[in-house]
Coordinates of C-alpha atoms and ligand atoms in Angstrom, one line a residue:
M1 CA 116.6 60.5 56.5
L2 CA 118.1 63.7 58.7
A3 CA 117.4 67.0 57.9
P4 CA 119.8 68.8 55.8
E5 CA 121.3 70.8 59.0
Q6 CA 121.5 67.6 61.1
A7 CA 123.2 66.0 58.3
A8 CA 125.8 68.8 58.2
Q9 CA 126.0 68.7 62.1
E10 CA 126.9 64.9 62.1
E11 CA 129.3 65.6 59.3
D12 CA 131.0 68.1 61.2
N13 CA 131.2 66.1 64.1
M14 CA 132.9 63.5 62.4
Q15 CA 135.5 65.5 60.7
K16 CA 136.0 66.6 64.2
I17 CA 136.6 63.5 66.1
D18 CA 139.2 62.2 62.8
Q19 CA 141.1 65.3 63.4
V20 CA 141.2 64.3 67.2
Y21 CA 142.8 60.5 66.2
Q22 CA 145.9 62.6 64.4
K23 CA 146.2 64.6 67.8
R24 CA 146.1 61.9 70.1
L25 CA 148.6 59.8 67.5
E26 CA 151.1 63.0 68.0
R27 CA 150.9 63.2 71.6
H28 CA 152.1 59.6 72.0
F29 CA 153.9 58.5 68.4
D30 CA 157.4 59.2 69.7
E31 CA 157.1 57.3 73.0
L32 CA 155.1 54.3 71.2
K33 CA 157.9 53.9 68.3
W34 CA 160.7 54.3 71.1
L35 CA 159.3 51.7 72.8
Y36 CA 158.4 49.3 69.9
M37 CA 161.9 49.4 68.4
E38 CA 163.6 49.2 72.2
L39 CA 161.9 45.8 72.5
Y40 CA 161.5 44.9 68.6
G41 CA 163.7 46.9 66.9
N42 CA 161.4 46.3 63.6
D43 CA 160.2 49.1 61.7
A44 CA 158.3 47.5 58.9
M45 CA 156.0 45.6 62.1
F46 CA 155.6 49.0 63.5
Q47 CA 154.4 50.9 60.4
E48 CA 151.9 47.5 60.3
L49 CA 150.8 48.5 63.8
C50 CA 150.3 52.2 63.5
R51 CA 148.1 51.3 60.0
N52 CA 146.0 48.7 61.8
M53 CA 145.3 51.3 64.6
E54 CA 143.7 53.6 62.2
L55 CA 141.5 50.9 60.7
F56 CA 140.3 49.9 64.2
F57 CA 139.4 53.6 65.0
T58 CA 137.9 54.1 61.6
D59 CA 136.2 50.6 62.5
R60 CA 135.0 52.2 66.0
E61 CA 131.7 53.0 66.1
M62 CA 130.2 56.7 66.1
D63 CA 128.8 56.5 69.1
L64 CA 131.8 55.1 70.8
K65 CA 134.1 57.4 69.7
E66 CA 131.5 59.9 71.5
Q67 CA 131.9 58.4 74.6
D68 CA 135.5 58.3 74.1
L69 CA 135.6 61.8 74.1
K70 CA 133.2 62.7 77.0
R71 CA 135.5 60.6 78.9
E72 CA 138.8 62.0 77.5
A73 CA 137.4 65.4 79.0
H74 CA 136.7 63.8 82.3
G75 CA 139.4 61.8 83.0
D76 CA 138.2 60.7 86.9
W77 CA 134.7 59.0 85.4
Y78 CA 135.1 56.2 86.8
K79 CA 136.1 57.2 90.4
K80 CA 132.7 58.3 91.5
N81 CA 131.1 57.1 94.9
D82 CA 128.3 55.5 92.6
M83 CA 130.5 53.4 91.3
L84 CA 129.8 49.5 92.1
G85 CA 131.0 46.4 90.0
M86 CA 129.8 42.8 90.2
M87 CA 131.6 39.9 88.6
F88 CA 129.8 37.1 87.3
Y89 CA 129.9 34.1 84.8
I90 CA 127.5 34.4 81.9
D91 CA 125.6 31.0 82.4
N92 CA 125.7 30.7 85.9
F93 CA 124.1 34.4 86.1
A94 CA 121.6 33.9 83.4
G95 CA 122.2 31.2 81.2
N96 CA 123.3 33.2 77.9
M97 CA 124.2 37.0 77.1
E98 CA 120.2 37.1 76.1
G99 CA 119.7 36.2 79.3
V100 CA 121.8 38.8 81.0
M101 CA 119.9 41.9 79.0
K102 CA 116.7 40.5 80.4
K103 CA 118.4 40.6 84.0
L104 CA 119.7 44.5 83.9
D105 CA 116.6 45.8 86.2
Y106 CA 118.3 43.2 88.6
I107 CA 121.3 44.2 88.2
L108 CA 120.5 47.9 88.8
A109 CA 118.3 47.2 92.3
C110 CA 121.8 45.5 93.4
N111 CA 123.1 49.2 92.6
V112 CA 125.8 47.8 90.2
N113 CA 127.0 49.9 87.5
Y114 CA 130.1 47.8 86.4
L115 CA 129.5 44.4 85.3
H116 CA 132.7 42.2 84.7
L117 CA 131.4 39.3 82.5
M118 CA 133.7 36.5 83.1
P119 CA 135.4 34.5 80.0
F120 CA 133.3 34.0 77.3
L121 CA 135.1 33.5 74.5
E122 CA 135.5 30.4 72.2
T123 CA 137.3 27.5 75.0
P124 CA 137.1 23.6 74.6
K125 CA 134.7 22.0 76.9
G126 CA 136.5 20.4 79.9
R127 CA 140.1 22.0 78.6
S128 CA 139.0 25.8 79.3
D129 CA 140.1 26.5 83.1
G130 CA 137.1 28.6 83.4
G131 CA 137.4 30.2 80.0
Y132 CA 140.9 31.3 80.6
A133 CA 142.1 29.1 77.6
V134 CA 140.6 31.2 74.7
A135 CA 140.6 29.4 71.1
D136 CA 139.4 32.1 69.2
F137 CA 139.4 35.9 70.6
R138 CA 136.8 36.7 68.1
K139 CA 134.2 34.6 68.7
V140 CA 131.7 33.8 71.6
Q141 CA 130.9 30.5 73.1
E142 CA 128.0 29.2 71.3
N143 CA 125.8 28.2 74.3
L144 CA 126.0 32.1 75.4
G145 CA 125.9 34.2 72.3
T146 CA 127.5 35.8 69.5
M147 CA 129.7 38.7 68.7
E148 CA 126.5 40.6 67.9
D149 CA 124.9 39.6 71.1
L150 CA 127.7 41.3 72.8
E151 CA 127.5 44.5 71.2
K152 CA 123.9 44.5 71.8
L153 CA 124.6 43.8 75.5
T154 CA 126.9 46.5 75.9
A155 CA 124.8 48.9 74.0
A156 CA 121.8 48.3 76.3
C157 CA 124.2 48.6 79.5
H158 CA 125.4 52.0 78.5
K159 CA 122.2 53.1 77.9
R160 CA 121.5 51.9 81.5
G161 CA 124.5 53.7 82.7
I162 CA 126.2 50.3 83.0
S163 CA 130.2 49.6 82.1
V164 CA 131.6 46.4 80.7
C165 CA 134.6 44.3 81.9
M166 CA 135.8 41.6 80.3
D167 CA 139.2 39.6 80.6
F168 CA 141.7 39.8 78.0
V169 CA 143.8 36.6 78.1
M170 CA 147.0 37.6 76.7
N171 CA 149.6 35.1 78.2
H172 CA 148.5 32.0 76.5
T173 CA 145.8 30.6 74.0
S174 CA 144.4 27.4 74.2
E175 CA 146.0 24.3 72.4
E176 CA 142.9 24.3 70.2
H177 CA 143.5 28.1 69.1
V178 CA 144.3 28.0 65.2
W179 CA 147.9 28.9 66.0
A180 CA 148.4 26.4 68.4
K181 CA 147.1 23.6 66.2
R182 CA 149.8 25.0 63.4
A183 CA 152.5 25.5 65.8
R184 CA 151.5 21.6 66.6
Q185 CA 151.5 20.2 63.0
G186 CA 155.2 21.7 62.6
E187 CA 154.7 25.2 61.0
E188 CA 157.7 27.1 62.1
E189 CA 155.5 30.5 61.5
Y190 CA 153.5 29.3 64.3
R191 CA 156.3 27.5 66.3
N192 CA 157.9 30.8 67.1
R193 CA 154.6 32.3 68.6
Y194 CA 155.1 29.8 71.4
F195 CA 158.0 28.8 73.1
F196 CA 159.0 25.0 71.5
Y197 CA 161.7 22.8 72.7
G198 CA 162.7 19.4 70.7
N199 CA 164.4 17.9 74.2
R200 CA 164.0 19.0 77.9
E201 CA 167.6 21.3 78.0
I202 CA 166.1 24.3 78.0
P203 CA 162.9 23.7 80.1
D204 CA 165.3 22.2 82.5
Q205 CA 166.6 25.3 83.0
Y206 CA 163.7 27.3 82.9
E207 CA 162.3 24.7 85.8
R208 CA 165.6 25.5 87.9
T209 CA 164.4 29.2 88.5
V210 CA 160.2 29.5 87.6
P211 CA 157.9 28.5 90.5
Q212 CA 154.9 26.7 89.9
V213 CA 151.1 28.2 89.6
F214 CA 149.3 25.0 90.0
P215 CA 152.0 22.4 92.1
T216 CA 149.1 19.9 92.2
T217 CA 146.4 20.2 89.2
A218 CA 149.2 21.0 86.7
P219 CA 152.7 20.2 87.8
G220 CA 155.9 21.9 86.1
N221 CA 155.8 24.5 83.5
F222 CA 156.5 22.3 80.5
T223 CA 154.1 19.8 78.7
W224 CA 155.4 17.2 76.1
L225 CA 153.6 16.7 73.1
A226 CA 154.1 13.0 71.8
D227 CA 152.4 13.8 68.3
A228 CA 154.8 16.9 67.7
G229 CA 158.0 15.3 69.7
Q230 CA 158.3 18.7 71.4
Y231 CA 158.0 20.4 75.0
V232 CA 155.9 23.3 74.8
M233 CA 155.8 26.2 77.6
T234 CA 152.7 25.8 79.8
T235 CA 152.6 28.0 82.8
F236 CA 149.3 27.4 83.5
Y237 CA 147.8 24.1 82.7
P238 CA 149.1 21.8 80.0
Y239 CA 146.6 23.1 77.3
Q240 CA 147.3 26.7 77.8
W241 CA 150.4 27.3 75.6
D242 CA 152.3 30.4 76.4
L243 CA 152.8 32.9 74.1
N244 CA 155.7 34.1 73.2
Y245 CA 155.9 38.3 72.9
R246 CA 159.5 38.3 71.7
N247 CA 158.0 37.9 68.6
P248 CA 156.3 41.4 67.5
R249 CA 154.4 39.4 65.5
V250 CA 152.5 38.1 68.7
F251 CA 152.4 41.3 70.2
N252 CA 150.6 43.2 66.9
E253 CA 148.1 40.4 66.7
M254 CA 147.3 40.3 70.3
M255 CA 147.2 43.9 69.8
Y256 CA 144.2 43.5 67.1
N257 CA 142.4 41.8 69.1
F258 CA 142.3 44.0 72.0
L259 CA 141.2 46.7 69.8
Y260 CA 138.8 44.2 67.8
L261 CA 137.3 43.4 71.3
A262 CA 137.6 47.3 72.5
N263 CA 135.3 48.1 69.5
R264 CA 132.5 46.0 70.3
G265 CA 131.7 48.6 73.1
V266 CA 133.4 46.7 75.9
D267 CA 134.5 49.3 78.2
I268 CA 137.1 47.8 80.7
I269 CA 139.6 45.0 79.7
R270 CA 141.1 43.2 82.4
I271 CA 144.6 42.3 81.3
D272 CA 144.6 38.5 82.9
A273 CA 147.7 36.9 84.3
V274 CA 149.5 40.5 83.2
P275 CA 153.1 39.7 85.3
Y276 CA 153.6 36.3 83.1
I277 CA 153.6 38.0 79.5
W278 CA 157.9 38.2 79.2
K279 CA 159.6 35.1 79.7
E280 CA 163.8 35.2 80.4
L281 CA 165.9 32.0 81.3
G282 CA 167.6 32.1 84.6
T283 CA 164.5 34.6 85.7
P284 CA 161.2 33.6 88.0
C285 CA 159.7 34.9 84.8
R286 CA 157.5 36.9 86.5
N287 CA 157.3 40.9 86.6
L288 CA 160.3 41.3 84.4
R289 CA 160.8 44.9 82.6
Q290 CA 160.0 44.2 79.1
V291 CA 156.0 43.1 80.8
H292 CA 156.0 47.3 81.8
T293 CA 156.9 47.8 78.2
I294 CA 154.1 46.1 76.9
V295 CA 151.7 47.1 79.4
R296 CA 153.1 50.7 78.7
M297 CA 152.3 50.1 74.7
M298 CA 148.8 48.8 75.4
R299 CA 148.0 51.9 77.5
I300 CA 149.2 54.1 74.3
I301 CA 147.4 52.3 71.7
G302 CA 144.1 52.4 73.8
E303 CA 144.6 56.3 74.4
I304 CA 145.0 56.8 70.9
V305 CA 142.4 54.5 69.6
C306 CA 139.8 54.2 72.1
P307 CA 140.6 56.2 75.1
G308 CA 137.5 55.4 76.7
I309 CA 138.7 52.2 77.5
L310 CA 140.1 51.5 81.0
L311 CA 142.7 48.7 81.6
L312 CA 142.4 46.7 84.7
G313 CA 145.7 44.4 85.4
E314 CA 145.1 41.5 87.3
V315 CA 148.6 41.3 89.1
V316 CA 148.1 38.7 92.2
M317 CA 151.7 39.2 94.1
E318 CA 153.0 41.3 96.8
P319 CA 152.0 44.9 97.1
E320 CA 155.6 45.8 96.1
K321 CA 155.4 44.0 92.8
V322 CA 151.5 45.0 92.1
V323 CA 152.0 48.7 92.2
P324 CA 154.7 49.2 89.3
Y325 CA 151.7 48.0 86.9
F326 CA 150.6 51.4 88.1
G327 CA 153.4 52.9 85.7
T328 CA 154.1 56.5 87.1
V329 CA 151.7 59.3 87.2
E330 CA 153.1 60.9 83.8
K331 CA 153.6 57.3 81.8
P332 CA 151.0 55.1 83.1
E333 CA 150.2 51.6 82.6
C334 CA 147.0 50.0 84.0
H335 CA 144.1 52.5 85.4
M336 CA 142.9 49.8 87.9
L337 CA 144.4 47.2 89.8
Y338 CA 143.0 44.5 92.1
N339 CA 143.9 44.9 95.4
V340 CA 144.5 41.8 96.6
T341 CA 146.5 41.7 99.7
T342 CA 144.3 43.4 101.4
M343 CA 141.6 41.3 100.2
A344 CA 143.9 38.4 101.4
T345 CA 144.6 40.0 104.4
T346 CA 141.1 41.0 105.4
W347 CA 140.3 37.1 105.8
H348 CA 143.4 36.5 107.9
T349 CA 141.9 39.7 110.2
V350 CA 138.7 37.6 110.3
A351 CA 140.6 34.2 111.4
T352 CA 142.9 36.1 114.1
R353 CA 140.7 38.9 115.1
D354 CA 143.4 41.1 114.9
I355 CA 143.4 43.9 112.8
R356 CA 147.1 45.1 113.1
L357 CA 148.6 43.6 109.8
L358 CA 145.3 44.8 107.9
K359 CA 145.7 48.7 109.4
R360 CA 149.4 48.7 108.1
Q361 CA 148.5 46.9 104.7
L362 CA 145.6 49.7 104.2
D363 CA 148.1 52.4 105.5
I364 CA 150.4 51.6 102.6
V365 CA 147.3 51.6 100.1
D366 CA 146.1 55.1 101.4
G367 CA 149.8 56.6 100.9
L368 CA 149.8 56.3 97.4
P369 CA 149.2 58.6 94.9
K370 CA 145.5 59.2 94.5
E371 CA 145.5 58.4 90.7
Y372 CA 145.8 55.1 91.4
T373 CA 142.9 53.4 92.0
F374 CA 142.2 49.7 93.3
L375 CA 139.7 47.7 92.8
N376 CA 138.6 46.1 96.3
Y377 CA 137.0 43.1 97.0
L378 CA 136.2 40.1 99.5
R379 CA 135.9 37.2 97.0
C380 CA 136.0 36.4 93.4
H381 CA 136.2 33.4 91.3
D382 CA 139.5 32.5 92.5
D383 CA 141.1 31.0 95.1
I384 CA 142.6 32.8 98.3
G385 CA 146.4 32.6 97.8
W386 CA 147.3 33.8 101.6
G387 CA 150.0 36.5 99.9
L388 CA 150.3 38.3 103.5
D389 CA 153.6 40.2 104.7
Y390 CA 155.0 37.2 106.5
P391 CA 157.9 39.7 107.3
M392 CA 155.6 41.5 109.6
L393 CA 154.1 38.7 111.3
M394 CA 157.3 36.9 111.8
E395 CA 158.1 39.9 114.3
E396 CA 155.5 38.6 116.3
G397 CA 156.7 35.3 115.9
I398 CA 154.1 33.6 113.2
G399 CA 155.8 31.6 110.4
E400 CA 154.8 31.6 107.1
V401 CA 154.0 27.7 106.6
S402 CA 152.2 27.3 110.4
H403 CA 149.8 30.5 109.4
K404 CA 148.9 29.5 106.4
K405 CA 147.9 26.0 108.2
Y406 CA 146.6 27.9 110.8
L407 CA 144.1 29.8 108.0
N408 CA 143.6 26.9 106.1
D409 CA 142.3 25.1 109.3
F410 CA 140.1 28.0 110.6
F411 CA 138.2 28.2 107.4
R412 CA 137.4 24.9 106.9
G413 CA 135.7 24.7 110.4
Y414 CA 138.3 22.7 111.9
T415 CA 139.3 25.1 115.0
G416 CA 136.5 25.6 117.9
S417 CA 135.7 29.0 117.4
S418 CA 135.3 29.0 113.5
N419 CA 131.9 28.5 111.5
S420 CA 133.5 28.9 107.9
R421 CA 133.1 26.1 105.4
G422 CA 135.3 25.9 102.6
E423 CA 138.2 23.8 100.6
L424 CA 141.7 23.7 100.1
Y425 CA 143.3 24.3 97.1
N426 CA 146.6 23.1 95.1
E427 CA 147.9 21.5 98.5
D428 CA 151.9 21.8 97.6
F429 CA 152.9 18.7 99.8
V430 CA 156.8 19.7 98.8
T431 CA 156.5 23.4 100.4
G432 CA 153.5 22.7 102.6
D433 CA 151.6 25.3 101.0
A434 CA 147.9 25.3 99.7
R435 CA 145.3 28.2 99.0
F436 CA 141.4 28.4 99.9
C437 CA 138.5 28.3 97.8
G438 CA 135.1 28.7 99.5
T439 CA 132.1 32.0 98.7
T440 CA 132.2 35.0 101.6
A441 CA 128.7 33.4 102.9
S442 CA 130.1 29.9 103.8
M443 CA 133.3 31.7 105.2
C444 CA 131.1 33.8 107.4
G445 CA 129.4 30.8 108.5
I446 CA 126.1 31.1 106.7
E447 CA 126.6 27.9 105.4
R448 CA 126.9 26.2 108.6
A449 CA 124.2 27.8 110.6
G450 CA 121.5 27.2 107.8
F451 CA 122.4 23.5 107.7
E452 CA 122.7 23.5 111.6
Q453 CA 118.8 25.7 111.7
N454 CA 120.8 27.5 114.0
E455 CA 119.4 31.3 114.4
D456 CA 121.7 32.4 116.8
M457 CA 124.9 31.6 114.6
M458 CA 123.0 32.9 111.7
R459 CA 122.4 36.2 113.1
S460 CA 126.5 36.5 113.9
A461 CA 127.4 35.5 110.3
I462 CA 124.8 37.4 108.2
Q463 CA 126.5 40.7 110.9
L464 CA 130.1 39.2 109.9
D465 CA 129.3 39.5 106.3
L466 CA 127.6 42.6 106.4
M467 CA 130.4 44.1 108.3
L468 CA 132.9 42.8 106.1
H469 CA 131.0 44.9 103.0
A470 CA 130.7 47.9 105.0
Y471 CA 134.8 47.5 105.6
M472 CA 135.3 47.0 101.8
F473 CA 133.2 49.7 100.9
M474 CA 135.2 51.9 102.7
Q475 CA 138.5 50.9 101.5
S476 CA 140.1 53.6 99.0
G477 CA 139.1 52.6 95.7
I478 CA 136.1 50.5 93.9
P479 CA 134.0 47.8 95.3
V480 CA 133.2 44.8 93.4
L481 CA 130.6 42.5 94.5
Y482 CA 131.0 38.5 93.4
S483 CA 127.5 37.6 92.3
G484 CA 125.5 35.5 94.8
D485 CA 127.0 37.6 97.7
E486 CA 124.3 39.6 97.8
I487 CA 122.2 37.1 98.8
G488 CA 124.4 34.9 100.7
Q489 CA 124.7 31.9 98.4
V490 CA 126.9 29.6 100.2
N491 CA 129.3 26.7 98.7
D492 CA 128.1 24.4 96.0
Y493 CA 129.6 20.9 96.0
T494 CA 127.8 19.3 92.8
Y495 CA 131.2 20.2 90.8
K496 CA 132.7 17.1 92.4
E497 CA 130.1 15.1 90.1
D498 CA 131.1 16.9 86.7
P499 CA 134.4 15.0 85.6
D500 CA 135.4 18.3 83.8
K501 CA 135.3 20.4 87.3
S502 CA 135.9 18.1 89.8
A503 CA 139.6 18.5 90.1
D504 CA 139.6 22.2 90.5
S505 CA 138.2 23.2 93.8
R506 CA 137.9 26.6 92.5
Y507 CA 134.4 25.5 91.1
I508 CA 132.7 25.3 95.0
H509 CA 132.1 29.0 94.6
R510 CA 131.3 29.5 91.1
G511 CA 127.8 28.0 91.5
A512 CA 124.7 29.0 89.4
L513 CA 122.9 31.5 90.9
N514 CA 120.3 30.8 92.6
W515 CA 117.0 32.7 91.5
E516 CA 115.1 31.2 93.8
L517 CA 116.4 33.0 96.7
I518 CA 116.1 36.2 94.8
K519 CA 112.2 36.4 94.9
T520 CA 112.9 36.0 98.5
I521 CA 115.1 39.6 98.7
R522 CA 112.2 41.6 100.0
D523 CA 111.6 39.4 102.7
P524 CA 113.2 40.4 106.0
E525 CA 112.8 36.8 107.3
T526 CA 115.0 35.5 105.3
V527 CA 118.6 35.4 105.2
A528 CA 118.8 36.4 101.5
G529 CA 116.4 39.6 102.6
R530 CA 118.5 40.8 105.4
L531 CA 121.8 40.3 103.3
F532 CA 120.6 42.2 100.3
S533 CA 118.7 45.0 102.4
G534 CA 121.8 45.5 104.5
L535 CA 123.7 46.1 101.6
D536 CA 121.5 47.9 99.8
Q537 CA 121.4 50.4 103.1
L538 CA 125.1 50.8 102.4
E539 CA 125.3 51.1 98.6
H540 CA 122.6 54.0 99.3
I541 CA 124.6 55.6 102.1
R542 CA 128.0 55.2 99.7
R543 CA 126.5 56.6 96.8
R544 CA 125.0 59.4 98.5
E545 CA 128.1 60.9 100.7
K546 CA 130.9 62.5 98.7
A547 CA 133.2 60.9 101.5
F548 CA 133.2 57.7 99.3
M549 CA 134.8 59.2 96.4
S550 CA 137.6 57.3 95.1
T551 CA 139.6 60.2 94.8
A552 CA 138.8 61.3 98.8
D553 CA 141.5 61.0 101.0
T554 CA 141.4 57.7 103.5
W555 CA 143.8 56.9 106.3
T556 CA 143.0 54.8 109.6
V557 CA 142.5 55.7 113.0
E558 CA 144.1 54.2 116.0
T559 CA 141.4 52.5 117.6
W560 CA 143.5 51.0 121.2
D561 CA 141.5 47.8 120.8
R562 CA 143.1 45.0 118.6
S563 CA 139.5 43.8 117.2
V564 CA 138.7 47.4 115.8
L565 CA 139.7 49.0 113.0
C566 CA 138.9 52.3 112.0
I567 CA 138.9 53.9 108.6
G568 CA 138.7 57.9 107.8
R569 CA 137.7 59.2 104.7
Q570 CA 137.2 63.1 103.8
Y571 CA 136.3 64.9 100.5
E572 CA 136.0 68.5 100.4
G573 CA 134.9 69.3 103.9
D574 CA 132.8 65.7 104.3
K575 CA 134.5 63.5 106.9
I576 CA 132.9 59.8 107.9
L577 CA 134.9 57.2 110.1
G578 CA 134.3 53.9 109.7
L579 CA 134.3 51.6 112.9
F580 CA 134.7 47.5 112.5
N581 CA 134.7 45.0 115.2
F582 CA 136.4 42.1 113.8
S583 CA 135.3 40.3 117.0
E584 CA 132.4 38.0 118.1
F585 CA 132.9 40.0 121.2
D586 CA 131.6 43.8 122.0
K587 CA 134.1 45.8 122.1
T588 CA 134.9 49.6 122.5
A589 CA 136.7 51.8 120.0
W590 CA 139.0 54.0 122.1
I591 CA 139.3 56.7 119.4
N592 CA 138.5 60.4 120.6
E593 CA 137.9 62.9 117.7
K594 CA 137.6 66.5 119.1
D595 CA 135.9 68.3 116.0
G596 CA 132.3 68.0 116.8
M597 CA 129.5 65.6 116.9
Y598 CA 129.2 62.7 114.6
T599 CA 125.7 61.2 113.3
D600 CA 126.0 57.7 112.4
L601 CA 124.4 57.0 108.8
I602 CA 123.5 53.2 109.5
S603 CA 120.9 54.2 112.7
G604 CA 120.8 58.0 112.5
Q605 CA 121.7 58.0 116.0
S606 CA 123.7 61.3 116.8
M607 CA 127.1 60.5 119.2
E608 CA 130.3 61.7 119.7
A609 CA 133.4 60.1 117.8
A610 CA 135.0 59.2 121.6
G611 CA 134.6 55.6 123.3
V612 CA 132.7 54.4 121.1
N613 CA 131.2 50.7 122.2
I614 CA 130.7 48.4 119.3
P615 CA 128.8 45.2 119.4
A616 CA 130.3 41.8 118.0
Y617 CA 130.9 42.0 114.3
G618 CA 129.3 45.6 114.4
F619 CA 130.1 48.6 112.4
Y620 CA 129.3 52.6 112.3
Y621 CA 129.5 55.1 109.5
L622 CA 130.1 57.9 111.8
K623 CA 129.8 61.3 109.8
R624 CA 131.1 65.0 111.2
K625 CA 128.1 67.1 111.5
Q626 CA 128.5 70.2 109.2
E627 CA 128.6 73.5 111.7
E628 CA 125.4 75.0 111.3
V629 CA 125.9 78.4 109.3
Ligands
LIG1 C1 144.1 34.4 86.0 C2 142.3 33.8 86.5 C3 142.7 32.2 86.6 C4 143.0 31.4 86.0 C5 144.8 32.1 84.8 C6 144.9 31.4 84.1 O1 145.1 34.5 87.3 O2 141.9 34.7 87.1 O3 141.2 31.7 87.0 O4 143.4 30.2 86.3 O5 144.4 33.4 85.1 O6 144.8 32.0 83.1

C-alpha cells in the first residue's frame, strides 16, 4: 500500500502525463490530418486512427510514459559517446529470450547498451526469410518466448541501461498471416490489402520498370497462386506478400501493430525495407513520394503516443536516396539510418588499399546536418551489395561490373594477396551482378590464418579487424557490432546441410554464437582474447572521450598517402585525429597539424601530429593535449 501522500503524488503525475498527451496531439494534429487526408481522403478512418492512438496511450505502462517524458526533455539522449549497439538473432545468441536475460552481464561486458534483437515474431519454419516473413505481429515465435517474456526482457534491459531495438516488417506479411489466408480464400476485404491480379496484364506492366531484389533465389515480383487462380505481388520471396498501403485499412492496422509493439517496452523500431512500401505502375516502386508521407505520419504518431521511441530506417540505397528518409530538420522522418554506402565502401577500401572513395563518402556524411544520426557497422545479417559511387570510380576508368567481380574475387580469396573467405549471394547471370556474404573475421583473414595455423597471417588479420573497428568508431554516428565479431567468429558452413537455409548464403554469417570461445576472452593468447581486449580498449576510450559524441564535428584530413585515412573529431575543445592504414605495408601519414602536441590514446605515447609513421594495418587515436592553464 502506498502512503496517502505518495498516492496523491502518483495521481498528480498521472494527470500531468495525460495532459501531456493532449499537448502533443495539439502540436501535431493539423499536420497529421493534412497528410492523412492528402493520401487517403477518408475522414472516418482518420477518426478511427485518432481514437486508437489514444487507447494505445492509455494502455502504455506508466514507467514507459515517464521514460518518454525524460527522453522528450533530452532529445539527444541517444547521441552520447557511450552508445554502442550489438545485433543478434535470439536463438543464435542464447537460445531464447530467457537465455538473453541471463546473458545481460556478457552484453554489458561487451560495453553494449543498445541491443537489436533480430526478427522474433511468429514466422513459418522454412518460409521465414530469417524472420522477415511475419505471420503474426502480436506473437513471439514459440521457441523464443512469449510477449510477456519480451516485456520482461525490455524491462530488465532498461534497468541495466540497455535500449532494445526490434524489426517492424511493414512492407509485407507472410503468406501465413491471417489476412493472407483470408485473401487466398477469396475474401475481397483481404485481397484489397495486397496486390491481386487475375491475369498477367498488370504484373507484366510492373515487371517492365521494377528491378528484382532476389534475382536468383526469388526471380520476378509476382507469384502465381494456383489454388486461388491469382497473381500476388511478392517483391521479396514468393511467401512474402506485399501490403497495399493505398488501402487506409492497411495503414491503420499496421500503425496499431507498431504501437502495440512499442508498448511492450521496445525503444527502437527498425522499419524494414521502407523504400518499398508504396507501389505505382510505371515506376521502380522504390522511394516514391508517398513513402515519405507514410514515414512522416509514423513519426508523428510516435511523437504523440510514445515519443521515447526511435525510428531506424532500413534504406539500402545510394546516399542521395538514403538521406531524404531523415526528412527535414523541421519535419523529421527517421531518427536514424544505416550508413550502408560507407559500409560497402569500407570493404572496397580493404580490397583496393585506396582510401579516396571512402574519404569522399565520409565527406558527404560529414557535410549533413548534425541532427542526422547514422548507424555505422562493418557487417550485419545481410549480404554486402557493393552499392558504391560508380560515377566516381569511372573517372579512374573502373567499371561497375568488372569492379564488382574484382571485389567478389578478392573476398572469396581468389586473388593472390587476399586472405579473405566468403561466398557469393544472388549472382545475376543476366546483369553480371553478385553480392557477397561472410563474417568480418573471415573477411579479414582470421578464418584462413586459423585453418593454416599461420601466426603471422593471424597477427595481420587481427590487426586489420581491430583497425576496421577503430575506424568505424571514429565515424560520425553510432557504432553497432555484429554479434560474434567481438570474438572473431568465422563463417559457418553448416547452413548448407539445412534444407531450409541451404539456398540462402546469408546464413554463412548467421552462425550460432560460440560460447566456448567466449570462455577464452580473458586469455591474451587466444584470437578471441586478443580481439575482445583490443575492442574493449577502444570502447573505453570512446566512452571516456567527449570528442566521440555523435554530435561532434567530424571531418577528414588529407594524408598524401592513398592507403592512409585520417578522420578528425572535435567537441567542446577536445580534438582527436584518427589515423588508419588500410594497407599491409608500413606507411607515413603526411599530415601536419600545427596546434600543439598530441597523445596517442592507445599507447599513451606523446607525439606530434606530423609525418606519422604507421605500421601495416595500424591505427592511432591522437588527442590534442590541452594547454596548461
Ligand atoms: C530487409 C532485411 C532482409 C530481408 C528483407 C525482406 O532487407 O534486412 O534480411 O530479406 O528486408 O524483408
